[in-house]
Every structure is written in C-alpha cells, then in structure tokens.
XYZ file of C-alpha atoms in Angstrom:
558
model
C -11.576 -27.507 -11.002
C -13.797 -27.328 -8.289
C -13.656 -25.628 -4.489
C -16.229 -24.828 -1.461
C -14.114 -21.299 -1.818
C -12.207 -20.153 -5.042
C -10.653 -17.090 -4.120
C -9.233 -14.564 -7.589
C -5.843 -13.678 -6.980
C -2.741 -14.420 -4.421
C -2.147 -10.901 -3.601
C -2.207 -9.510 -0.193
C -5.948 -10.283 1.202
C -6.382 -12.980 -1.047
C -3.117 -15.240 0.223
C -4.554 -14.206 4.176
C -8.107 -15.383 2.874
C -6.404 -18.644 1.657
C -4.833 -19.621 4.979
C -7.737 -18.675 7.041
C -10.331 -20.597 5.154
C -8.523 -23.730 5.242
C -7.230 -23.062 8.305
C -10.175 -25.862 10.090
C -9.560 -28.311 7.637
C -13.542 -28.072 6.867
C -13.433 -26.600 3.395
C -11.855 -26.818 0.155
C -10.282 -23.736 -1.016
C -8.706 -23.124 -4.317
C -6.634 -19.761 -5.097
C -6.744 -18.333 -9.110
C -3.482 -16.520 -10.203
C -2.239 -15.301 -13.462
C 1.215 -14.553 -11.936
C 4.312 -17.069 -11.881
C 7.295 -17.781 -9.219
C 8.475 -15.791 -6.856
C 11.468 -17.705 -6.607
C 15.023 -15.612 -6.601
C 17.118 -13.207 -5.835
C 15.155 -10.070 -7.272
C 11.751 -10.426 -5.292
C 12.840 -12.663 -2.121
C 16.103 -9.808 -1.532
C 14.830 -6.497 0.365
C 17.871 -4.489 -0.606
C 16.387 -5.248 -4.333
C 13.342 -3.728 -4.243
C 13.432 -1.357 -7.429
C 13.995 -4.743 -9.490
C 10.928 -6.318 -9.243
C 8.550 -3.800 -9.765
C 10.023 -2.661 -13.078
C 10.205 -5.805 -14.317
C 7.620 -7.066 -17.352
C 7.758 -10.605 -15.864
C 6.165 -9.631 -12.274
C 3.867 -6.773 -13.363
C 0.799 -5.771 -14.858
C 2.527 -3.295 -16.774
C -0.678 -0.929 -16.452
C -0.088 3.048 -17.416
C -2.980 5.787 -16.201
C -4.589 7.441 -19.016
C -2.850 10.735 -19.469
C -3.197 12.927 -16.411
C -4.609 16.557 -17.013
C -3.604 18.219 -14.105
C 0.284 16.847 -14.343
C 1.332 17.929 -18.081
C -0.802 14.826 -19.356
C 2.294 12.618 -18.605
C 1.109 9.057 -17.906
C 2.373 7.337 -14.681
C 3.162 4.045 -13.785
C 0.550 1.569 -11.916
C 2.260 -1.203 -11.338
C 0.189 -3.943 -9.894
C 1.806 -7.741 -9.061
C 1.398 -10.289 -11.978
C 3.321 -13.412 -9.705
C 2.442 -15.388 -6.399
C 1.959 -13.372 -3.353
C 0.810 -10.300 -6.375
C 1.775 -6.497 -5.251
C 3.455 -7.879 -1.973
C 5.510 -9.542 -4.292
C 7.191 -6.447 -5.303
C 6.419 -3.405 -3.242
C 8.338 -1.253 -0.808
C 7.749 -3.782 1.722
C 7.235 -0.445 4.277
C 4.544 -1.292 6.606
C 2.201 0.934 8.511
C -1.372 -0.134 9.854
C -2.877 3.535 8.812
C -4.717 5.970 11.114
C -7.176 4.631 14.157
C -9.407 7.226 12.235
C -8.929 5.797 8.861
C -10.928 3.202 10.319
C -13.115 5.334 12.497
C -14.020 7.369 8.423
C -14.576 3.928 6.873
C -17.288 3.462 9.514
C -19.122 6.677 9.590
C -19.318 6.262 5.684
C -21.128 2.887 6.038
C -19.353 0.208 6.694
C -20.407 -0.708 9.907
C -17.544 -2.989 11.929
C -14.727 -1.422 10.589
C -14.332 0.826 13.365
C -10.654 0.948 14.682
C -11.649 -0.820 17.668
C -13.099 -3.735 14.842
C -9.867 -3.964 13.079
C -7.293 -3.476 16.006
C -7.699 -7.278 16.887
C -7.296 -8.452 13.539
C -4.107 -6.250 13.136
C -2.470 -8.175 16.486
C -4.420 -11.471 15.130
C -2.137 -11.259 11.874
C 1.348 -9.494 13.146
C 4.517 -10.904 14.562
C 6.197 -8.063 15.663
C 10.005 -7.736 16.250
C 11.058 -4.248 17.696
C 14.775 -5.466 17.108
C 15.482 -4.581 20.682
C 14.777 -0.708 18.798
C 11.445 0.413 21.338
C 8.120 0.083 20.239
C 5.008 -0.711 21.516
C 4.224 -4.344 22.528
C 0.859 -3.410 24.118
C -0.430 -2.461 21.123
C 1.168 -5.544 18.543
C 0.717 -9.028 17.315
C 2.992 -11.832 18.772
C 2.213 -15.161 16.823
C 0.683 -14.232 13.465
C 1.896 -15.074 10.102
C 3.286 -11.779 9.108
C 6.770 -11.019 10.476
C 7.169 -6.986 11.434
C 11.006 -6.276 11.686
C 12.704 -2.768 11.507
C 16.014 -2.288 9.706
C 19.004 -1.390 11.850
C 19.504 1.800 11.205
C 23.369 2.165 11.055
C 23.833 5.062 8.610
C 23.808 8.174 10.602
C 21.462 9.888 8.368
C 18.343 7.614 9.500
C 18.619 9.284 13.255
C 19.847 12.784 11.960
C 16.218 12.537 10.074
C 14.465 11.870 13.555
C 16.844 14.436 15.272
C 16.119 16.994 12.809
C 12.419 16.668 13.252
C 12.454 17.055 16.568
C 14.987 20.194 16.523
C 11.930 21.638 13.977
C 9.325 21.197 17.109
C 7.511 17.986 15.771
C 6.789 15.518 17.643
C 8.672 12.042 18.164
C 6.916 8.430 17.943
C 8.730 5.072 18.835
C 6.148 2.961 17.190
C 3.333 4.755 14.497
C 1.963 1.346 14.161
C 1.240 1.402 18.004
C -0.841 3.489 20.071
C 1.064 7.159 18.867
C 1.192 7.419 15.158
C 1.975 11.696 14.597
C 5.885 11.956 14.628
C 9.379 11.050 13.464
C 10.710 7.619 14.409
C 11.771 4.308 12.908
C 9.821 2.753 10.271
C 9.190 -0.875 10.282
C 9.204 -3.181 7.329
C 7.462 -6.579 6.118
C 11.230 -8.428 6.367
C 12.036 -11.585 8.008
C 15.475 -13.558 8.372
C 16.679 -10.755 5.968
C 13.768 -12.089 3.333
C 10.859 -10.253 1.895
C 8.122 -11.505 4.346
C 5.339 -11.384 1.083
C 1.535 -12.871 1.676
C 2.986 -15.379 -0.283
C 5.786 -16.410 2.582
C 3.652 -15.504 5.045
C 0.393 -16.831 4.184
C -0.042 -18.691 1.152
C 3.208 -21.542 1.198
C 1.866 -22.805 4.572
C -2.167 -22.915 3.345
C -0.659 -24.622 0.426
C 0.900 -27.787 2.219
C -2.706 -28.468 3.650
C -4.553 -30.870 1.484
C -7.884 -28.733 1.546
C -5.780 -25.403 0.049
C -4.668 -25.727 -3.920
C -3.936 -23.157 -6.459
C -4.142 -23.309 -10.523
C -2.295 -20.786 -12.684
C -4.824 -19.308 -15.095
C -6.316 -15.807 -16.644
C -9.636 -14.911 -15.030
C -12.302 -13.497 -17.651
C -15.326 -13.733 -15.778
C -17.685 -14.640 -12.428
C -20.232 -16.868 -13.667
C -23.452 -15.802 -12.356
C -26.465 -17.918 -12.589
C -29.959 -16.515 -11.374
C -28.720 -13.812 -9.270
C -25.611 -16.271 -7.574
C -22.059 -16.872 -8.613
C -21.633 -20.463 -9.083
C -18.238 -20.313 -10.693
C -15.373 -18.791 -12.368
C -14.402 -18.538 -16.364
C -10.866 -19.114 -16.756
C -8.426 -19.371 -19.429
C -5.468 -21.668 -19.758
C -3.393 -23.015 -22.718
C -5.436 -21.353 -25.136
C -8.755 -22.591 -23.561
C -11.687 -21.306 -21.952
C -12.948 -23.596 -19.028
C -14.865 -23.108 -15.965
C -14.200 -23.233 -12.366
C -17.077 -24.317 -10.079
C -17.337 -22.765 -6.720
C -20.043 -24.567 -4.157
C -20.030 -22.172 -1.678
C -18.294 -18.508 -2.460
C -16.753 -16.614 -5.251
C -13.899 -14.403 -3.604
C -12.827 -11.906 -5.682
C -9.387 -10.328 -4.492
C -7.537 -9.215 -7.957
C -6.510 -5.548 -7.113
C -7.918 -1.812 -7.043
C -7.511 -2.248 -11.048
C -8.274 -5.896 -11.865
C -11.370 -6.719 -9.596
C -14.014 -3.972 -10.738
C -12.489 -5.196 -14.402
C -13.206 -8.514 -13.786
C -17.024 -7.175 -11.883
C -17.896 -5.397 -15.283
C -16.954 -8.252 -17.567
C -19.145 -10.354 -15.051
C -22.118 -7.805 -15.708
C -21.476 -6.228 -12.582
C -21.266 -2.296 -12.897
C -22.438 0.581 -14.917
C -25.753 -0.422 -17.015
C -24.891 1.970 -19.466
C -20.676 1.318 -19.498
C -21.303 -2.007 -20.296
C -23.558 -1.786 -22.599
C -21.297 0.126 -24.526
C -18.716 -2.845 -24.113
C -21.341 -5.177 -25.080
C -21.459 -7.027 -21.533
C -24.871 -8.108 -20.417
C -26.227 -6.050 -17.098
C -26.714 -8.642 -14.200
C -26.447 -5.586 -11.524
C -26.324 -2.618 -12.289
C -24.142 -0.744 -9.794
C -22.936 2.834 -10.960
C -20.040 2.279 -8.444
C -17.821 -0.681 -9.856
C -14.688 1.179 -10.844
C -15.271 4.792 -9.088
C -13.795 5.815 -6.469
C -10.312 5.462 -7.504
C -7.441 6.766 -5.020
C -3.965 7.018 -4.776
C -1.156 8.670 -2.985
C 1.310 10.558 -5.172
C 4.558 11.586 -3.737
C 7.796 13.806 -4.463
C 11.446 12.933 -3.943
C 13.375 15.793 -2.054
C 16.562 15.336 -2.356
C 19.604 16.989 -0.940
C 23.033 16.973 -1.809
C 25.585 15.122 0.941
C 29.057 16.637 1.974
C 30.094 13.294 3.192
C 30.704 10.129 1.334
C 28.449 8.299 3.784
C 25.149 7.775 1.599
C 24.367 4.218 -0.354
C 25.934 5.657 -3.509
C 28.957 4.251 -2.711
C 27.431 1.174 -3.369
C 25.841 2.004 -6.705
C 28.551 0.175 -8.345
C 28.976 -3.600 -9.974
C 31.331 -4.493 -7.252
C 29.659 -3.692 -4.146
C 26.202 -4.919 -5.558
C 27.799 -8.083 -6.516
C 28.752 -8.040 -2.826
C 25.545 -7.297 -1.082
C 24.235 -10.027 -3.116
C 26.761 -12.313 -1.864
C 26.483 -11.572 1.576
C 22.674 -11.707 1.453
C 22.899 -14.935 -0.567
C 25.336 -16.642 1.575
C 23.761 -15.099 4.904
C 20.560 -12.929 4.447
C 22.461 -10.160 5.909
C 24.007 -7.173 4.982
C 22.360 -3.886 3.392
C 20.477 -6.335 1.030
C 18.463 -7.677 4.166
C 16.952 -4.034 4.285
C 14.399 -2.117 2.494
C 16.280 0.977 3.341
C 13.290 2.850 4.315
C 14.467 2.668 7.809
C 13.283 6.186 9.334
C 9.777 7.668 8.600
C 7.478 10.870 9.914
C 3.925 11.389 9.803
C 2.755 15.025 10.231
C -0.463 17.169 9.990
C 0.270 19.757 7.557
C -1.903 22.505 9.325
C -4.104 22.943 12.267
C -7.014 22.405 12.822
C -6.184 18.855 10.521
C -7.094 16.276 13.427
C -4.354 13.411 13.029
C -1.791 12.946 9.979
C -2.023 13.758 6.409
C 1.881 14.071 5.397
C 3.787 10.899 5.607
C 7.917 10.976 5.019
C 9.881 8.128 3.784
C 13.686 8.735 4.637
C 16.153 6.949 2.367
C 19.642 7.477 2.771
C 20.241 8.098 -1.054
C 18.859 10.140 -4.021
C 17.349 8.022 -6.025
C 13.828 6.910 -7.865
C 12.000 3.743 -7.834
C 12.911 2.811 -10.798
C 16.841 2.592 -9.847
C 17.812 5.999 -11.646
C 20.358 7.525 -9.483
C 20.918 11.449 -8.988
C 23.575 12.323 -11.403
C 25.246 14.412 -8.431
C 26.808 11.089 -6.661
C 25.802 11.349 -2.841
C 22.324 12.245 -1.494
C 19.508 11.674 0.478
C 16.379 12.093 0.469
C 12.710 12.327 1.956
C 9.902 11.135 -0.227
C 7.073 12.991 1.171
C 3.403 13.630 0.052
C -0.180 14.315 1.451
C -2.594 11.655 2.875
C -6.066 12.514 2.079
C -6.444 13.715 -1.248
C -10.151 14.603 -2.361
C -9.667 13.702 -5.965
C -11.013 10.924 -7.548
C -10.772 8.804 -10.738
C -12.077 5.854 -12.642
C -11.107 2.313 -13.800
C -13.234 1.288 -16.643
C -13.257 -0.839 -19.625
C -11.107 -0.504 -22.327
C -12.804 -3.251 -24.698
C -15.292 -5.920 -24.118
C -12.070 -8.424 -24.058
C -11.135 -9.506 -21.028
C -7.639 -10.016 -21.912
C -7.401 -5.907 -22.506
C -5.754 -3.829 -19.425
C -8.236 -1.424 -18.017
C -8.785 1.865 -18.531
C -7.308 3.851 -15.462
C -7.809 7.570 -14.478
C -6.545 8.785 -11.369
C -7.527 12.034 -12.128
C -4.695 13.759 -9.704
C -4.233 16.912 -8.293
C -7.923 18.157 -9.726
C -8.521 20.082 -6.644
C -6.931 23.614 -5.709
C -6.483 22.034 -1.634
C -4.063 19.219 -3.352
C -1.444 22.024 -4.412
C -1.356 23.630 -1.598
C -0.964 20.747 0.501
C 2.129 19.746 -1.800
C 3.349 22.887 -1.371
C 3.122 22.397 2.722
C 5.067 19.230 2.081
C 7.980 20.960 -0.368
C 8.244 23.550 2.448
C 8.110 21.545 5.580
C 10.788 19.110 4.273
C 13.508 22.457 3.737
C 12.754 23.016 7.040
C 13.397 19.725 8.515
C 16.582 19.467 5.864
C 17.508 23.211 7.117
C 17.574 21.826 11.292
C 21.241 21.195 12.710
C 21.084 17.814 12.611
C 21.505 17.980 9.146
C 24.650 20.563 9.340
C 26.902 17.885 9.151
C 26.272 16.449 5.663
C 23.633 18.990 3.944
C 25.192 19.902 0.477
C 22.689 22.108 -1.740
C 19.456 20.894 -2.961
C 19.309 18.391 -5.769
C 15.425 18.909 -5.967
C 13.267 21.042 -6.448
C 16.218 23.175 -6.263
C 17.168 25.962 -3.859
C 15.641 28.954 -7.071
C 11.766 26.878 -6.940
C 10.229 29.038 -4.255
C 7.572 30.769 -5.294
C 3.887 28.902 -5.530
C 4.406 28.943 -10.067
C 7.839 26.935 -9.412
C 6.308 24.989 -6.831
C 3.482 24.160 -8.928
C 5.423 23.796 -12.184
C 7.845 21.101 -10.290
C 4.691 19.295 -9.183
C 2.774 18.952 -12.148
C 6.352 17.472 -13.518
C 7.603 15.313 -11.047
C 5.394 13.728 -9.127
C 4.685 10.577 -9.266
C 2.662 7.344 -7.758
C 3.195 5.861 -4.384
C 1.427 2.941 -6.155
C -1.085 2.908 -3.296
C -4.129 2.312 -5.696
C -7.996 1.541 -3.846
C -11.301 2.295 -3.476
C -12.975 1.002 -6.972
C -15.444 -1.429 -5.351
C -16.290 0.929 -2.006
C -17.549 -1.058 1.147
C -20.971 1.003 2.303
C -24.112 0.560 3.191
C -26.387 -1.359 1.215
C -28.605 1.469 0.169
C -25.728 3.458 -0.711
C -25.891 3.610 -3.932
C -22.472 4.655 -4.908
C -20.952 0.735 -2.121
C -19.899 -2.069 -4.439
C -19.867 -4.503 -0.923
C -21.534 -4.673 1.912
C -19.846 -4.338 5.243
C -19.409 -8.346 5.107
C -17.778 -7.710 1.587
C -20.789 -9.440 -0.030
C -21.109 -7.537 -3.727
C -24.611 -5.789 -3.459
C -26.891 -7.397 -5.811
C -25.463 -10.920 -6.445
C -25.379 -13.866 -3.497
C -22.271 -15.697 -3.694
C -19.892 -12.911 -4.666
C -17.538 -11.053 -2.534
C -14.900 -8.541 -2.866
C -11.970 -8.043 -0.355
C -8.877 -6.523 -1.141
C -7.679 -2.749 -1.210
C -10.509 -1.924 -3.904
C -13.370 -1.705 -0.954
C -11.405 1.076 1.117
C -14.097 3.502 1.509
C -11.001 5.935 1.650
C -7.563 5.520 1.709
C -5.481 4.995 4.906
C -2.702 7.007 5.988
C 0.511 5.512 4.695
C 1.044 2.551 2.976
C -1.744 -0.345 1.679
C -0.105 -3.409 2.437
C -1.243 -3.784 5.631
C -4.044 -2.616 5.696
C -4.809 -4.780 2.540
C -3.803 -7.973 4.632
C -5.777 -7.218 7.611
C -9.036 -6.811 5.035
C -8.236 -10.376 4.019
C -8.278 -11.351 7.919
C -11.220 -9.770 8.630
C -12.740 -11.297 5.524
C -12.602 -14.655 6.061
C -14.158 -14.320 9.709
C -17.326 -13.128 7.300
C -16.906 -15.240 4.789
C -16.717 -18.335 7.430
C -19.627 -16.454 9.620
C -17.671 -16.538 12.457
C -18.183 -14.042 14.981
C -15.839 -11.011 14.768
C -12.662 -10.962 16.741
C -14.208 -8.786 20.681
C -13.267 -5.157 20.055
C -10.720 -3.309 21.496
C -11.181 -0.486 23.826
C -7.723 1.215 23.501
C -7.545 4.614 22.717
C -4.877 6.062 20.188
C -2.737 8.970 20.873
C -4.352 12.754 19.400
C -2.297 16.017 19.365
C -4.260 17.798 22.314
C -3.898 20.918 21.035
C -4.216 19.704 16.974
C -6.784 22.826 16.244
C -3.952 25.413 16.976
C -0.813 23.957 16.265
C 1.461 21.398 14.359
C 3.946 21.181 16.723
C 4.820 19.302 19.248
C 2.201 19.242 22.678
C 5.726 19.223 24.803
C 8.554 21.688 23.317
C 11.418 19.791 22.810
C-alpha cells in the first residue's frame, strides 16, 4: 500500500510512466486502476474495434451534458474503465500530430515541448514497421515498446482514396508521421502480430514482471495533501476507504475527464466550484477542468456499385470466420483496424499546415457497429483540427463516486460551421475524382439534395458526433499563467508532490488522433519526474506547403 511513485490510472501515459520509472530498478512504483482484464477476443482483436468501446464492462459510460449548438442531443465520451484504459478500446489509428502542434504548445508556455523536444521521445517510444509499404525511417523509432504497423491495404478502395486525392490536386504523403504530414497516403495503426498493441501490451505487462512495478485494482477518491504536498492517495476497495502512501510522487494520469475530477475532490480547482460541492480549497486554480477539447467528425458515405466493400462480411458466418482465422492465426481482416488509408488537408489558404484529417474505411458504417441500411459503402470520416470552442468538466456532486459533469460546448463559434462545411464539400470532390468512377453509387450521406449552407448546417447540428479525442482540462503553461494546471515538468501549480500527465495538459489539441501523442507525454514525463535530463533535441525540419498562403493544392501539379 505503499510506493516511491503511485501513478492514477493504466491508460496511455500512465502504463509508459510505469515502465519508465521502474525501468532502473531504483524505485518502487505502484499503478491505481479501477478497470479490469483486457483479456479476449473483443479488445486484443483489431478487426473488433466497435465492441469494446460500447461495451458497459470497459467504459466509463460518461454522456456530455446536452449540447446547445447540436439540437441539445448528448454524445458519447467514452473513456477506458480496464487495464491499458482508452488504448484499451480506441481506433487504434496512430498519428504523432503536427511539428506545430508542438511548436503552439510552446509559444503558449510550456517551455520544452517544442517539436524538436518531443521528436526524440516519439523515436525513443516507436517501433516502426512500414510493412515493406514506404515510409520514412529517418524520421521513426526502431526499438521502443510501441509497435507501428500499417494494414495491407488489399481492398481497392484504400488506393482509389489516395488516387482520388491526388486526381483533385492534393498533395500525396508516404508517411504523415514522418517528416511530410499534408496529404493522402496510408495510415498506420497501433497493431502488432495482428494484436491490438495497447499501453497495456506495450508498456505495462513488461513493467509488471519487474519486482519494483505492482498494480492494485481500486476506485480513486482523492490526493491526500498534507501541508501543501501530496503524501498519498484515498482509495476505495471492497466497500472500504484506505489510503495509499506515496514517498516520493503522486502521478496523476486518469483522463481529460477523470483527473481534474479527481484534482477538485483533492481541493485542487475552482475556490468557488468547490465550495459549492463542499470540498475544502487547498489551491485554488480557476483552470482545473477548463479548457476542454475535442474533435467531432462526420461520416460521408457513398453508395458502392460493386460488391467489394466489408459488408459482405457483416454477416454471422463470415464474422464467425474472421474470428477463427484471427484466433487460430492473428491474421485475416480481424488483424486490421480497417482504417488503412488517411488524408490530412488545410481547408483554406493562408491555414499554415493541416486542419482536416480523413479516415477512409472501406464500409458505411458508425462506431457503434450500425451498418448503412443500403448494403455496400464506403466512407470518409472527416472533420476539422483546430476548433476554437471550449468546454468544461466539473463536478456533479461532492461524491467522488459521481461521473463528472462534461460540456464540450461544440460548434459555439460561426468559423466551426464553415469549416464543416469545407470538409462536406471537399470530400464530394474527392468522392466525385475518377478514381472513384468505378464503384461510386449515389450518396448515402448527407445526401446528394443537402447543398445549400441551411442543409449543411441542419445535417451537422444532427449528425455529428465525437472522435472521442477529449484534452486539455489541466493545461500545461507557465507558472504565472493563471488559467496552467502544470508546469512544463507536469508538476500541478500550487502543491509539491503532485503531477499531472496524460492528454488533460495539451495546451491544445494535436492534429489527428490522441493516442500517441498521449503516450509520448507519459515518456517525456517520467524523464521529469526522474530529473533526468531531456532526451538532445532534434534539428530536423518538417515538410510546409511553400506556397500554403495562396493555395491548398498541391506545390507540384500532379
């Protein structure tokens, strides 16, 4: 019940956090999670991705307070409630974000997070496996913990995606996790040996076997904090309340939504909020829970004249199949995410790199497994980067045990529309390109009568939905910022002992999707944390559309 390091949940950062501070042998570290096995079919089998994350016994279960700006409907925010949390049972799509992601973070106060900072720790944590497919190896890991694959890419539709964005006049990438990320290209996935390559395969199971590295199933409630320092963790198991004792750090790594719930019931946060909760004020700082960002996305999806699409597979048969193969081989469509072709574009110039990124899946279908009643389809789920909207997570009750209170607060400004309606109208034209001639039926949805900006708008405010990329709620910043939750060594402002690192310290969000970014902020962590030296900066340069003020097309006409 004791650790130099107890580190609050086995998510993403926090399973990289729990192999890297044991990695010396020198200190005790002991990981707190709520969440139970991973074990089986349903989380360990790519091709079953829509499973997991819809399932009661892997997930939060949270639900945003009703949105305004999208017909007060309330949208899923699923976070992961099992070993290895959201990596557990997301997408498994990975992408490193934007060298200016980075370069933002930095400007806005938090110093050494720079993309040259955060480069090395990105090769420090990858293996990368092109597949024999291209790529980049100048600009990738070779012998860290977390295996990079890409799918193979068999189904025609995956390169008549890529072909089709070229014929439109973007440009082309082979690797947007290397040193070009504007473009259409492959898209690379967290899969290895045909299994879901979690934080909890890739990181936690080995810092487990070392005999300095335990974990203990339990609910958080609080951080103890005792004159100014955490010195421990209140936990609840089998109906009791007992404490954890930490003797160095408390490292707090529970999600976007759980760890500024867990800093309020610790006192940490809004005076006044937690007054009103009845929570005693140990530091006050009006931040904890602001900040709140997301990517939403649509589904486009088009209608296909051949019988080529994974709908012939949406049957009992040929999923008992897959599963067969992958169980008897980890092979077959059910090694795959599916998400096997990808774009990143600038929606207009004079935007300096990406803010449109395109997921390609060779069916129409949501994430929750309800198919298109039409039979076979494609389609491109597609939505902006950069949003400037903001919400909230706050208190719901002074329990602990209550879920937060989460407010995305979507689509509240008038440049959000419009850049949805850039993405609506830039996928017709990359579904209108010859590439597509072949197998382009009509349009599922929107619809080929939504054209005007009211339909456009009206189909929005209905239909989209979450990329489940929540962050930002504990922002990383300057110290006398008064707005940062955590220092730029992740150190909560205000308490010693305390740190936060996971996706909730994201200044802003990164281009694409969190997992990876989420993992490298556990990396980079521990170096802190451990008050090691960072990893020497890189001085590679990433690719920028020369002429990105007048055009969004490619430099080079195809």
């Amino acid at each position: 019940m004791q650790a130099d390091f107890v580190i609050i949940g086995s998510g993403s950062a926090g399973s990289a956090m729990a192999y890297r501070l044991s990695e010396d042998g020198k200190h005790s570290v002991l990981v707190l999670e709520f969440g139970g096995s991973d074990a089986g079919p349903f989380i360990q089998m790519p091709g079953a991705l829509s499973y997991p994350m819809n399932m009661k016994r892997y997930d939060w279960g949270y639900t945003s307070q009703p949105e305004p700006h999208l017909n007060n409907r309330r949208l899923a925010a699923p976070r992961g409630k099992v070993i290895g949390g959201s990596s557990s049972i997301n997408g498994m799509v990975y992408v490193r974000g934007h060298a200016r992601d980075f370069d933002h973070w930095e400007e806005s106060g938090a110093s050494g997070w720079g993309f040259r900072n955060v480069l090395p720790y990105y090769k420090r944590m990858e293996t990368w496996d092109g597949n024999g497919h291209g790529g980049d190896p100048a600009w990738r890991g070779t012998d860290g913990p977390l295996h990079v694959t890409r799918g193979p890419r068999l189904n025609p539709l995956y390169d008549a995606f890529v072909q089709a964005g070229q014929q439109a006049g973007y440009e082309l990438t082979d690797d947007y996790n290397g040193e070009k990320q504007e473009g259409f290209g492959p898209m690379e996935q967290t899969v290895y040996k045909g299994r879901r390559w979690s934080a909890a395969n890739a990181y936690l199971r080995p810092a487990l076997k070392r005999p300095n590295c335990d974990m203990l199933r339990c609910f958080v409630r609080r951080v103890i904090i005792k004159e100014g320092r955490a010195t421990g963790v209140e936990i609840e198991r089998g109906g009791r309340v007992q404490v954890v004792t930490a003797n160095r750090e408390v490292v707090l790594a529970a999600s976007a939504f759980n760890s500024p719930k867990i800093l309020m019931h610790s006192g940490i946060g809004p005076a006044a909020h937690l007054a009103e909760h009845g929570v005693d004020v140990i530091a006050d700082r009006p931040g904890v829970g602001g900040n709140l960002q997301d990517h939403l996305e649509l589904y486009i999806q088009q209608a296909c004249t051949q019988p080529i699409t994974l709908f012939k597979h949406w049957n009992l048969w040929s999923k008992g199949m897959i599963g067969a193969q992958w169980m008897l081989g980890k092979s077959g469509l059910g090694a795959s995410n599916q998400f096997e072709s990808a774009a990143f574009l600038r929606s207009r110039p004079g935007v300096e790199y990406p803010d449109i990124q395109y997921h390609f899946l060779p069916l129409a279908v949501r994430y929750d497994g309800k198919i298109a009643a039409e039979g076979h389809g494609f389609q491109a789920h597609v939505g902006p980067m950069r949003s400037a909207s903001r919400g909230r997570v706050s208190l719901s009750s002074g329990d602990p045990m209550a879920a937060p209170h989460i407010a995305f607060n979507y689509m509240a400004h008038d440049t959000d529309w419009q850049d949805f309606r850039r993405c609506i109208r830039l996928t017709r034209e990359i579904f209108g390109q010859a590439a597509f001639d072949p197998y382009r039926g009509k349009e599922i949805q929107p619809g080929e009568d939504v054209q005007s900006d009211e339909q456009l708008n009206a189909f929005i405010a209905e239909h989209a939905e979450s990329a489940y990329h929540p962050c930002g709620t504990c922002k990383m910043g300057a110290v006398d910022d008064p707005q940062a939750v955590v220092d730029p060594e992740c150190r909560v402002i205000g308490v010693d002992g305390l740190r936060v690192a996971d996706s909730s310290i994201f200044p802003r969000i990164t281009n694409g999707n969190l997992n990876g970014p989420s993992i490298m902020t556990g990396e980079k962590a521990a170096d802190h944390i451990l008050g090691r030296d960072p990893l020497p900066a890189s001085n590679q340069q990433p690719w920028m559309h020369p002429a990105w003020r007048t055009t969004i097309k490619a430099a080079e006409p195809a």
